[in-house]
GROMACS .gro file of C-alpha atoms in nm:
model
  439
    1MET     CA    1   1.330  14.504  -3.023
    2PRO     CA    2   1.009  14.567  -3.227
    3THR     CA    3   0.944  14.922  -3.347
    4PRO     CA    4   0.613  15.038  -3.499
    5VAL     CA    5   0.655  15.259  -3.808
    6ASN     CA    6   0.334  15.453  -3.873
    7TYR     CA    7   0.263  15.618  -4.206
    8SER     CA    8  -0.031  15.809  -4.354
    9LEU     CA    9  -0.203  15.755  -4.687
   10SER     CA   10  -0.204  16.022  -4.956
   11SER     CA   11  -0.540  16.158  -5.071
   12ALA     CA   12  -0.534  15.930  -5.378
   13GLU     CA   13  -0.439  15.628  -5.168
   14GLN     CA   14  -0.711  15.711  -4.915
   15ALA     CA   15  -0.972  15.739  -5.192
   16LEU     CA   16  -0.881  15.395  -5.328
   17TYR     CA   17  -0.875  15.249  -4.978
   18ASP     CA   18  -1.221  15.391  -4.899
   19ASN     CA   19  -1.374  15.269  -5.226
   20VAL     CA   20  -1.234  14.917  -5.210
   21THR     CA   21  -1.327  14.890  -4.842
   22GLU     CA   22  -1.683  14.999  -4.924
   23TYR     CA   23  -1.699  14.726  -5.190
   24VAL     CA   24  -1.574  14.470  -4.937
   25ARG     CA   25  -1.826  14.583  -4.676
   26THR     CA   26  -2.114  14.573  -4.925
   27GLN     CA   27  -2.023  14.223  -5.042
   28PHE     CA   28  -1.990  14.105  -4.681
   29ASN     CA   29  -2.341  14.232  -4.613
   30ARG     CA   30  -2.468  14.057  -4.925
   31ALA     CA   31  -2.296  13.735  -4.816
   32ASP     CA   32  -2.471  13.757  -4.479
   33ASN     CA   33  -2.800  13.696  -4.663
   34LEU     CA   34  -2.681  13.366  -4.811
   35LEU     CA   35  -2.861  13.066  -4.666
   36ASP     CA   36  -2.557  12.839  -4.700
   37ASP     CA   37  -2.327  12.922  -4.406
   38ARG     CA   38  -2.029  12.749  -4.566
   39ARG     CA   39  -2.064  12.943  -4.891
   40LYS     CA   40  -2.103  13.256  -4.680
   41GLY     CA   41  -1.772  13.169  -4.513
   42THR     CA   42  -1.604  13.118  -4.849
   43VAL     CA   43  -1.712  13.459  -4.976
   44GLY     CA   44  -1.600  13.612  -4.647
   45PHE     CA   45  -1.259  13.452  -4.688
   46ALA     CA   46  -1.222  13.592  -5.042
   47LEU     CA   47  -1.314  13.942  -4.925
   48THR     CA   48  -1.073  13.915  -4.631
   49VAL     CA   49  -0.787  13.832  -4.869
   50LEU     CA   50  -0.881  14.125  -5.094
   51GLN     CA   51  -0.880  14.367  -4.799
   52ARG     CA   52  -0.537  14.244  -4.690
   53ARG     CA   53  -0.398  14.298  -5.040
   54LEU     CA   54  -0.542  14.648  -5.038
   55ALA     CA   55  -0.318  14.724  -4.740
   56SER     CA   56  -0.015  14.556  -4.898
   57SER     CA   57   0.076  14.768  -5.203
   58PRO     CA   58  -0.074  14.946  -5.507
   59GLU     CA   59   0.057  14.660  -5.722
   60ALA     CA   60  -0.105  14.390  -5.507
   61ILE     CA   61  -0.450  14.550  -5.505
   62TYR     CA   62  -0.438  14.640  -5.876
   63GLN     CA   63  -0.344  14.286  -5.980
   64SER     CA   64  -0.595  14.134  -5.738
   65LEU     CA   65  -0.882  14.347  -5.867
   66ARG     CA   66  -0.783  14.271  -6.228
   67ARG     CA   67  -0.767  13.895  -6.173
   68ARG     CA   68  -1.095  13.890  -5.982
   69ARG     CA   69  -1.272  14.093  -6.252
   70GLU     CA   70  -1.136  13.867  -6.529
   71ARG     CA   71  -1.232  13.549  -6.341
   72LEU     CA   72  -1.588  13.670  -6.276
   73GLU     CA   73  -1.623  13.785  -6.638
   74LYS     CA   74  -1.519  13.439  -6.754
   75ARG     CA   75  -1.777  13.284  -6.526
   76LEU     CA   76  -2.045  13.520  -6.658
   77GLN     CA   77  -1.959  13.416  -7.015
   78GLU     CA   78  -1.988  13.049  -6.920
   79ILE     CA   79  -2.339  13.098  -6.787
   80GLY     CA   80  -2.439  13.345  -7.058
   81SER     CA   81  -2.727  13.126  -7.171
   82LEU     CA   82  -2.907  13.174  -6.839
   83ALA     CA   83  -3.172  13.446  -6.818
   84ALA     CA   84  -3.039  13.735  -6.609
   85ASN     CA   85  -3.295  13.731  -6.329
   86GLN     CA   86  -3.461  13.392  -6.357
   87HIS     CA   87  -3.184  13.146  -6.273
   88SER     CA   88  -2.941  13.126  -5.986
   89LEU     CA   89  -2.571  13.084  -6.052
   90PRO     CA   90  -2.440  12.726  -6.046
   91ASP     CA   91  -2.200  12.628  -5.770
   92ASN     CA   92  -1.836  12.670  -5.878
   93GLN     CA   93  -1.704  12.401  -5.641
   94LEU     CA   94  -1.470  12.618  -5.432
   95PRO     CA   95  -1.342  12.510  -5.089
   96LEU     CA   96  -1.604  12.586  -4.825
   97PHE     CA   97  -1.482  12.789  -4.527
   98ASP     CA   98  -1.669  12.696  -4.213
   99GLY     CA   99  -1.519  12.762  -3.870
  100GLU     CA  100  -1.315  12.440  -3.864
  101TYR     CA  101  -1.177  12.508  -4.212
  102TRP     CA  102  -1.051  12.847  -4.090
  103ASP     CA  103  -0.861  12.668  -3.813
  104ASP     CA  104  -0.706  12.428  -4.064
  105PHE     CA  105  -0.613  12.716  -4.293
  106ASP     CA  106  -0.446  12.910  -4.012
  107ASP     CA  107  -0.228  12.606  -3.937
  108ALA     CA  108  -0.150  12.523  -4.300
  109PRO     CA  109   0.199  12.571  -4.449
  110ALA     CA  110   0.239  12.914  -4.606
  111GLU     CA  111   0.281  12.792  -4.964
  112GLU     CA  112  -0.043  12.597  -4.933
  113ALA     CA  113  -0.219  12.906  -4.799
  114GLU     CA  114  -0.100  13.103  -5.104
  115VAL     CA  115  -0.256  12.846  -5.340
  116ILE     CA  116  -0.592  12.855  -5.161
  117GLU     CA  117  -0.597  13.234  -5.140
  118ASP     CA  118  -0.542  13.267  -5.515
  119LEU     CA  119  -0.802  13.003  -5.594
  120VAL     CA  120  -1.079  13.146  -5.376
  121MET     CA  121  -1.011  13.520  -5.384
  122ASP     CA  122  -1.054  13.543  -5.761
  123ALA     CA  123  -1.374  13.341  -5.783
  124ALA     CA  124  -1.591  13.345  -5.467
  125THR     CA  125  -1.886  13.583  -5.501
  126ALA     CA  126  -2.208  13.653  -5.315
  127ALA     CA  127  -2.391  13.715  -5.645
  128LEU     CA  128  -2.692  13.484  -5.685
  129THR     CA  129  -2.795  13.580  -6.039
  130ALA     CA  130  -2.626  13.681  -6.362
  131ALA     CA  131  -2.757  14.035  -6.314
  132GLU     CA  132  -2.597  14.061  -5.970
  133LEU     CA  133  -2.273  13.924  -6.112
  134GLN     CA  134  -2.279  14.186  -6.392
  135GLU     CA  135  -2.330  14.457  -6.130
  136GLU     CA  136  -2.031  14.334  -5.927
  137ILE     CA  137  -1.810  14.317  -6.238
  138ALA     CA  138  -1.897  14.679  -6.322
  139ILE     CA  139  -1.788  14.786  -5.973
  140LEU     CA  140  -1.463  14.591  -6.010
  141HIS     CA  141  -1.398  14.762  -6.344
  142ASP     CA  142  -1.417  15.102  -6.174
  143LEU     CA  143  -1.197  14.996  -5.884
  144GLU     CA  144  -0.943  14.841  -6.120
  145ARG     CA  145  -0.917  15.165  -6.320
  146GLN     CA  146  -0.866  15.362  -6.000
  147ALA     CA  147  -0.598  15.121  -5.880
  148TYR     CA  148  -0.423  15.134  -6.219
  149GLN     CA  149  -0.424  15.514  -6.205
  150LEU     CA  150  -0.262  15.510  -5.861
  151ARG     CA  151  -0.006  15.244  -5.951
  152HIS     CA  152   0.101  15.358  -6.299
  153VAL     CA  153   0.003  15.725  -6.338
  154ILE     CA  154   0.003  15.899  -6.000
  155GLN     CA  155   0.264  15.655  -5.864
  156THR     CA  156   0.219  15.770  -5.505
  157ASP     CA  157   0.305  15.510  -5.242
  158HIS     CA  158   0.365  15.646  -4.894
  159LYS     CA  159   0.428  15.298  -4.758
  160TRP     CA  160   0.716  15.243  -4.999
  161THR     CA  161   0.849  15.592  -4.922
  162GLN     CA  162   0.856  15.499  -4.552
  163LEU     CA  163   1.042  15.174  -4.628
  164ALA     CA  164   1.293  15.349  -4.856
  165SER     CA  165   1.367  15.605  -4.586
  166LEU     CA  166   1.412  15.331  -4.329
  167ILE     CA  167   1.655  15.117  -4.530
  168GLN     CA  168   1.857  15.419  -4.641
  169ASP     CA  169   1.872  15.630  -4.326
  170ASP     CA  170   1.831  15.413  -4.016
  171GLU     CA  171   2.159  15.375  -3.824
  172HIS     CA  172   2.109  15.001  -3.775
  173MET     CA  173   2.123  14.930  -4.148
  174VAL     CA  174   2.505  14.968  -4.161
  175ASP     CA  175   2.779  14.847  -3.929
  176SER     CA  176   3.054  15.056  -3.771
  177ALA     CA  177   3.268  15.021  -4.085
  178GLY     CA  178   2.987  15.155  -4.305
  179SER     CA  179   2.906  14.819  -4.465
  180ARG     CA  180   2.541  14.736  -4.523
  181ARG     CA  181   2.396  14.474  -4.291
  182LYS     CA  182   2.170  14.193  -4.408
  183LEU     CA  183   1.797  14.267  -4.388
  184VAL     CA  184   1.489  14.044  -4.419
  185ILE     CA  185   1.170  14.209  -4.552
  186PHE     CA  186   0.846  14.012  -4.519
  187THR     CA  187   0.535  14.066  -4.729
  188GLU     CA  188   0.225  13.848  -4.756
  189HIS     CA  189   0.188  13.864  -5.132
  190ARG     CA  190   0.398  13.773  -5.433
  191ASP     CA  191   0.272  14.076  -5.626
  192THR     CA  192   0.413  14.300  -5.354
  193LEU     CA  193   0.735  14.100  -5.339
  194ARG     CA  194   0.798  14.158  -5.709
  195TYR     CA  195   0.701  14.523  -5.669
  196LEU     CA  196   0.951  14.570  -5.385
  197GLN     CA  197   1.223  14.394  -5.580
  198GLU     CA  198   1.170  14.641  -5.864
  199ARG     CA  199   1.166  14.944  -5.633
  200ILE     CA  200   1.473  14.841  -5.431
  201THR     CA  201   1.664  14.760  -5.750
  202THR     CA  202   1.583  15.108  -5.883
  203LEU     CA  203   1.676  15.268  -5.551
  204PHE     CA  204   2.023  15.111  -5.537
  205GLY     CA  205   2.083  15.076  -5.911
  206ARG     CA  206   2.143  14.700  -5.918
  207ASP     CA  207   1.961  14.376  -5.838
  208GLU     CA  208   2.239  14.127  -5.754
  209HIS     CA  209   2.220  14.226  -5.386
  210ILE     CA  210   1.858  14.103  -5.360
  211VAL     CA  211   1.727  13.745  -5.327
  212HIS     CA  212   1.373  13.629  -5.263
  213ILE     CA  213   1.172  13.333  -5.133
  214ASP     CA  214   0.803  13.272  -5.202
  215GLY     CA  215   0.571  12.974  -5.230
  216SER     CA  216   0.649  12.922  -5.600
  217LEU     CA  217   1.008  12.817  -5.524
  218LYS     CA  218   1.085  12.449  -5.475
  219ARG     CA  219   1.232  12.360  -5.137
  220GLU     CA  220   1.576  12.286  -5.279
  221ASP     CA  221   1.574  12.627  -5.450
  222ARG     CA  222   1.483  12.792  -5.121
  223ARG     CA  223   1.786  12.632  -4.960
  224VAL     CA  224   2.005  12.777  -5.234
  225VAL     CA  225   1.859  13.123  -5.172
  226GLU     CA  226   1.900  13.080  -4.797
  227ASP     CA  227   2.265  12.983  -4.845
  228ARG     CA  228   2.332  13.285  -5.070
  229PHE     CA  229   2.173  13.521  -4.822
  230ARG     CA  230   2.373  13.379  -4.533
  231ASN     CA  231   2.711  13.352  -4.702
  232ASP     CA  232   2.736  13.590  -4.997
  233PRO     CA  233   2.863  13.928  -4.867
  234ASP     CA  234   2.714  14.107  -5.169
  235VAL     CA  235   2.357  13.991  -5.091
  236HIS     CA  236   2.202  14.240  -4.852
  237PHE     CA  237   1.826  14.196  -4.889
  238LEU     CA  238   1.601  13.892  -4.860
  239LEU     CA  239   1.244  13.957  -4.976
  240ALA     CA  240   1.011  13.687  -4.852
  241THR     CA  241   0.654  13.576  -4.817
  242ASP     CA  242   0.561  13.353  -4.524
  243ALA     CA  243   0.700  13.056  -4.718
  244ALA     CA  244   1.030  13.172  -4.562
  245GLY     CA  245   0.874  13.188  -4.217
  246GLU     CA  246   0.877  12.810  -4.170
  247GLY     CA  247   1.172  12.575  -4.143
  248ILE     CA  248   1.439  12.819  -4.264
  249ASN     CA  249   1.726  12.960  -4.059
  250LEU     CA  250   1.796  13.327  -4.134
  251GLN     CA  251   2.006  13.381  -3.824
  252ARG     CA  252   2.283  13.539  -4.031
  253ALA     CA  253   2.064  13.852  -4.018
  254HIS     CA  254   1.937  14.033  -3.712
  255LEU     CA  255   1.728  14.300  -3.888
  256MET     CA  256   1.373  14.242  -4.012
  257ILE     CA  257   1.092  14.458  -4.153
  258ASN     CA  258   0.730  14.348  -4.172
  259TYR     CA  259   0.614  14.534  -4.482
  260ASP     CA  260   0.279  14.362  -4.435
  261LEU     CA  261   0.143  14.255  -4.099
  262PRO     CA  262  -0.024  13.912  -4.115
  263TRP     CA  263  -0.376  13.867  -3.982
  264ASN     CA  264  -0.262  13.546  -3.814
  265PRO     CA  265  -0.033  13.631  -3.518
  266ASN     CA  266   0.131  13.287  -3.543
  267ARG     CA  267   0.284  13.405  -3.871
  268LEU     CA  268   0.425  13.712  -3.697
  269GLU     CA  269   0.585  13.495  -3.430
  270GLN     CA  270   0.725  13.256  -3.694
  271ARG     CA  271   0.878  13.540  -3.894
  272PHE     CA  272   1.065  13.688  -3.601
  273GLY     CA  273   1.173  13.338  -3.504
  274ARG     CA  274   1.374  13.313  -3.827
  275ILE     CA  275   1.631  13.560  -3.690
  276HIS     CA  276   1.558  13.563  -3.315
  277ARG     CA  277   1.684  13.209  -3.257
  278ILE     CA  278   1.889  13.023  -3.001
  279GLY     CA  279   2.250  13.111  -3.075
  280GLN     CA  280   2.181  13.458  -3.215
  281THR     CA  281   2.462  13.681  -3.086
  282GLU     CA  282   2.327  14.019  -3.202
  283VAL     CA  283   2.038  14.228  -3.072
  284CYS     CA  284   1.751  14.170  -3.315
  285HIS     CA  285   1.557  14.468  -3.449
  286LEU     CA  286   1.211  14.446  -3.602
  287TRP     CA  287   1.013  14.723  -3.771
  288ASN     CA  288   0.639  14.692  -3.836
  289LEU     CA  289   0.485  14.923  -4.100
  290VAL     CA  290   0.132  15.031  -4.009
  291ALA     CA  291  -0.114  15.264  -4.181
  292ALA     CA  292  -0.271  15.370  -3.854
  293GLY     CA  293  -0.539  15.579  -4.029
  294THR     CA  294  -0.702  15.274  -4.189
  295ARG     CA  295  -0.963  15.062  -4.016
  296GLU     CA  296  -0.752  14.750  -3.973
  297GLY     CA  297  -0.441  14.962  -3.921
  298TYR     CA  298  -0.610  15.120  -3.620
  299VAL     CA  299  -0.646  14.777  -3.456
  300TYR     CA  300  -0.288  14.678  -3.531
  301ALA     CA  301  -0.152  15.014  -3.412
  302ARG     CA  302  -0.333  14.970  -3.081
  303LEU     CA  303  -0.217  14.610  -3.053
  304LEU     CA  304   0.149  14.696  -3.120
  305SER     CA  305   0.136  14.985  -2.876
  306LYS     CA  306  -0.002  14.758  -2.603
  307LEU     CA  307   0.252  14.488  -2.688
  308GLU     CA  308   0.536  14.737  -2.659
  309THR     CA  309   0.415  14.851  -2.316
  310GLU     CA  310   0.376  14.497  -2.184
  311SER     CA  311   0.703  14.386  -2.345
  312GLN     CA  312   0.894  14.652  -2.152
  313ALA     CA  313   0.730  14.536  -1.830
  314LEU     CA  314   0.801  14.169  -1.901
  315ASN     CA  315   1.157  14.194  -2.039
  316GLY     CA  316   1.061  14.154  -2.403
  317ARG     CA  317   0.907  13.810  -2.366
  318VAL     CA  318   0.560  13.902  -2.496
  319PHE     CA  319   0.659  13.838  -2.857
  320ASP     CA  320   0.737  13.474  -2.771
  321ILE     CA  321   0.367  13.395  -2.718
  322LEU     CA  322   0.200  13.612  -2.984
  323GLY     CA  323   0.027  13.313  -3.140
  324GLN     CA  324  -0.148  13.231  -2.812
  325LEU     CA  325  -0.283  13.577  -2.730
  326PHE     CA  326  -0.587  13.551  -2.954
  327GLU     CA  327  -0.704  13.195  -2.893
  328GLN     CA  328  -1.039  13.317  -2.759
  329THR     CA  329  -1.115  13.566  -3.041
  330PRO     CA  330  -0.899  13.530  -3.355
  331LEU     CA  331  -0.713  13.844  -3.457
  332ARG     CA  332  -0.847  13.812  -3.814
  333LYS     CA  333  -1.202  13.840  -3.678
  334LEU     CA  334  -1.116  14.159  -3.492
  335LEU     CA  335  -0.956  14.303  -3.804
  336ILE     CA  336  -1.247  14.223  -4.036
  337ASP     CA  337  -1.490  14.355  -3.772
  338ALA     CA  338  -1.289  14.676  -3.782
  339VAL     CA  339  -1.327  14.690  -4.160
  340ARG     CA  340  -1.701  14.629  -4.142
  341TYR     CA  341  -1.815  14.809  -3.828
  342SER     CA  342  -1.547  15.041  -3.681
  343ASP     CA  343  -1.731  15.353  -3.800
  344GLN     CA  344  -1.984  15.271  -3.525
  345PRO     CA  345  -1.870  15.406  -3.183
  346ASP     CA  346  -1.996  15.107  -2.985
  347SER     CA  347  -1.821  14.868  -3.222
  348ARG     CA  348  -1.494  15.064  -3.195
  349ALA     CA  349  -1.520  15.041  -2.816
  350ARG     CA  350  -1.569  14.662  -2.833
  351LEU     CA  351  -1.264  14.628  -3.057
  352ASP     CA  352  -1.053  14.831  -2.815
  353GLN     CA  353  -1.172  14.615  -2.526
  354ALA     CA  354  -1.095  14.291  -2.712
  355VAL     CA  355  -0.740  14.401  -2.798
  356ASP     CA  356  -0.677  14.525  -2.445
  357HIS     CA  357  -0.802  14.197  -2.298
  358ALA     CA  358  -0.581  13.988  -2.527
  359VAL     CA  359  -0.271  14.179  -2.417
  360ASP     CA  360  -0.375  14.213  -2.053
  361ARG     CA  361  -0.067  14.177  -1.833
  362GLU     CA  362  -0.210  13.899  -1.618
  363HIS     CA  363  -0.318  13.710  -1.927
  364VAL     CA  364   0.030  13.744  -2.075
  365ARG     CA  365   0.197  13.643  -1.748
  366SER     CA  366  -0.018  13.329  -1.733
  367LEU     CA  367   0.081  13.228  -2.086
  368LEU     CA  368   0.449  13.296  -2.016
  369GLU     CA  369   0.439  13.090  -1.695
  370THR     CA  370   0.286  12.798  -1.885
  371ARG     CA  371   0.561  12.826  -2.145
  372SER     CA  372   0.825  12.839  -1.871
  373LEU     CA  373   0.696  12.517  -1.712
  374VAL     CA  374   0.763  12.340  -2.041
  375ALA     CA  375   1.106  12.500  -2.077
  376GLN     CA  376   1.208  12.388  -1.728
  377THR     CA  377   1.173  12.021  -1.823
  378LEU     CA  378   1.380  12.043  -2.143
  379ASP     CA  379   1.724  12.181  -2.217
  380LEU     CA  380   1.766  12.441  -2.492
  381SER     CA  381   1.906  12.198  -2.749
  382GLU     CA  382   1.608  11.966  -2.703
  383ILE     CA  383   1.362  12.255  -2.744
  384GLU     CA  384   1.535  12.365  -3.065
  385ARG     CA  385   1.530  12.008  -3.201
  386ILE     CA  386   1.158  11.969  -3.130
  387ARG     CA  387   1.084  12.307  -3.289
  388ALA     CA  388   1.275  12.210  -3.602
  389ASP     CA  389   1.092  11.875  -3.620
  390MET     CA  390   0.753  12.045  -3.586
  391GLU     CA  391   0.835  12.292  -3.862
  392ARG     CA  392   0.954  12.014  -4.090
  393TYR     CA  393   0.644  11.801  -4.029
  394ALA     CA  394   0.417  12.102  -4.088
  395ALA     CA  395   0.595  12.180  -4.413
  396ARG     CA  396   0.542  11.825  -4.539
  397ARG     CA  397   0.172  11.810  -4.455
  398LEU     CA  398  -0.065  11.827  -4.751
  399GLN     CA  399  -0.419  11.950  -4.698
  400PRO     CA  400  -0.698  11.815  -4.923
  401HIS     CA  401  -0.756  12.146  -5.101
  402TYR     CA  402  -0.384  12.170  -5.184
  403ILE     CA  403  -0.396  11.826  -5.346
  404GLN     CA  404  -0.707  11.936  -5.534
  405ALA     CA  405  -0.530  12.243  -5.672
  406PHE     CA  406  -0.235  12.024  -5.778
  407PHE     CA  407  -0.459  11.784  -5.970
  408LEU     CA  408  -0.644  12.067  -6.142
  409GLN     CA  409  -0.318  12.218  -6.262
  410ALA     CA  410  -0.185  11.875  -6.368
  411PHE     CA  411  -0.497  11.797  -6.571
  412GLN     CA  412  -0.475  12.130  -6.748
  413SER     CA  413  -0.104  12.078  -6.822
  414LEU     CA  414  -0.181  11.738  -6.972
  415GLY     CA  415  -0.436  11.893  -7.204
  416VAL     CA  416  -0.757  11.762  -7.051
  417LEU     CA  417  -1.028  11.945  -7.242
  418PHE     CA  418  -1.255  12.056  -6.959
  419GLY     CA  419  -1.325  12.400  -6.818
  420ASN     CA  420  -1.199  12.492  -6.470
  421GLU     CA  421  -1.541  12.449  -6.312
  422ASN     CA  422  -1.596  12.109  -6.476
  423LEU     CA  423  -1.254  11.994  -6.363
  424ALA     CA  424  -1.329  12.115  -6.011
  425ALA     CA  425  -1.660  11.931  -6.016
  426LEU     CA  426  -1.478  11.606  -6.103
  427VAL     CA  427  -1.202  11.643  -5.846
  428SER     CA  428  -1.366  11.827  -5.554
  429PRO     CA  429  -1.585  11.540  -5.422
  430MET     CA  430  -1.270  11.343  -5.342
  431PHE     CA  431  -1.152  11.612  -5.104
  432GLN     CA  432  -1.472  11.739  -4.942
  433PRO     CA  433  -1.494  11.664  -4.567
  434ARG     CA  434  -1.738  11.390  -4.476
  435SER     CA  435  -2.025  11.458  -4.239
  436GLY     CA  436  -1.945  11.382  -3.881
  437ASN     CA  437  -1.574  11.336  -3.823
  438ARG     CA  438  -1.340  11.534  -4.048
  439PRO     CA  439  -1.099  11.325  -4.258
   0.00000   0.00000   0.00000
C-alpha cells in the first residue's frame, strides 16, 4: 500500500535548490556545445547525480559540492602551467556515457553504481579551458558556502521533519501492544544515510536500535546486518542504499520509507520487493517522500498520483511492473528534462503527457497480462528460485569500469607514485569498449 508524503521546502532550502539547479542547467547547456557526444554524456551524467543529491539531504548536497570543488581545484593545479585561454584541458580519462553505457549503468549492481557515481560526479566538467574551469570553481565555492550555511547554521530540513513525524506518530509504526515495528528506510546516498543515522539516534537517544547497509559493506557483513535486523528485537531501523535492494531478504519487516526516490524505476520495484515477497503474511506499507514543489518532484508527484489511481483499479498490481513502464522513454530523461525545461509551458505539457502515457491503463494492463502469461507456466516456488538466481548473478557481475576503479585504488594503496589522471590513463584503455561490438 504505497502512500505519497508531500512536503514543502523552506525559503532557505528553496534558495539553495534554485541556485544549484541553475548551475546544473547552465552546465548542461554548456555540455550541449561539446563536439564529443560521449564526453557530453559523461558531463550530463555527473550533473544528473548532483541534482539527485540536491534532493536527497542538506548533508548530501553539501558534501557533493565540496568534493566536486576540491577535485576540480586539484585538476586546475595540475594544469596550472597552461595559459588560461590558449590551451584546452586534457582528457581526464573518465568513463564515457553514451546511450548504451546508460543502459549498462541502469542494470549494474547498486554498489558498482555507487563507485561510478563518485568517480564521475566529482570530476566531469564541460569546461574547455583553465579560465572556464576557474569560473566553475568560483560558482561551486558560492554554492558550497550556501549549502554549509543551511546544513550547519540554519539547520532547517523539512524533509527530515516529515520523516521524524512519520516514524514517531504514524499508527503503523507500533503494534497493538505498543512495541515498535521494524522499518526499512531507503536513501540513494551514503552521505544521507550517515546523516539519517545521526538524526534518528538523536531523536530516540540511542543508536543500538539502528543498523545500516551500503555499498561499502562486504557481502558477508551485509548478511550479518540482515540477520540482526531480522532477529534482534531491539533493532528497529534498517537504513539502506540500493545495495540492500538486491539479493537480500528483509521480509521480517513490512514497513518501508523511500527517503529518496530513485530515477531508475527498477530500483523502486527492487526495494519494495525486499519486503513484499512470497510468504509475507502482513500487509506491506510504503511511504514515498516527495518535494512536489521542485521540478523533478513535480514529475514524481504526478507519477505517484497516477500510479495510485491505476493501482486501485487494478488491485494493486501496478507496482509489480514499475521497471517496465518507462521502456520507451526512461524516467531519468523525463526527470532531467523537468530540471532543464519545465519552466517552459510547452515542455511541462510534454512531460505530463509522457507520464500519463507511461501509466495509461491499457498500457499497464498489457504489461500485466504479459507477466501473467509467464506466471501461468511456473509455480510460485519456481518463480522465487529464478528471481533469487537472477539477483545473485547480477550481484556477481563486474562491469569494466568497476574493475578499473578497483585497480586504481589498489595501485594507490600499494604506493604507486602516479597521479590519479596518469593512473587512469594507464588503466582505462584496457576497459574502453571496442568499436563495433561491445565487449
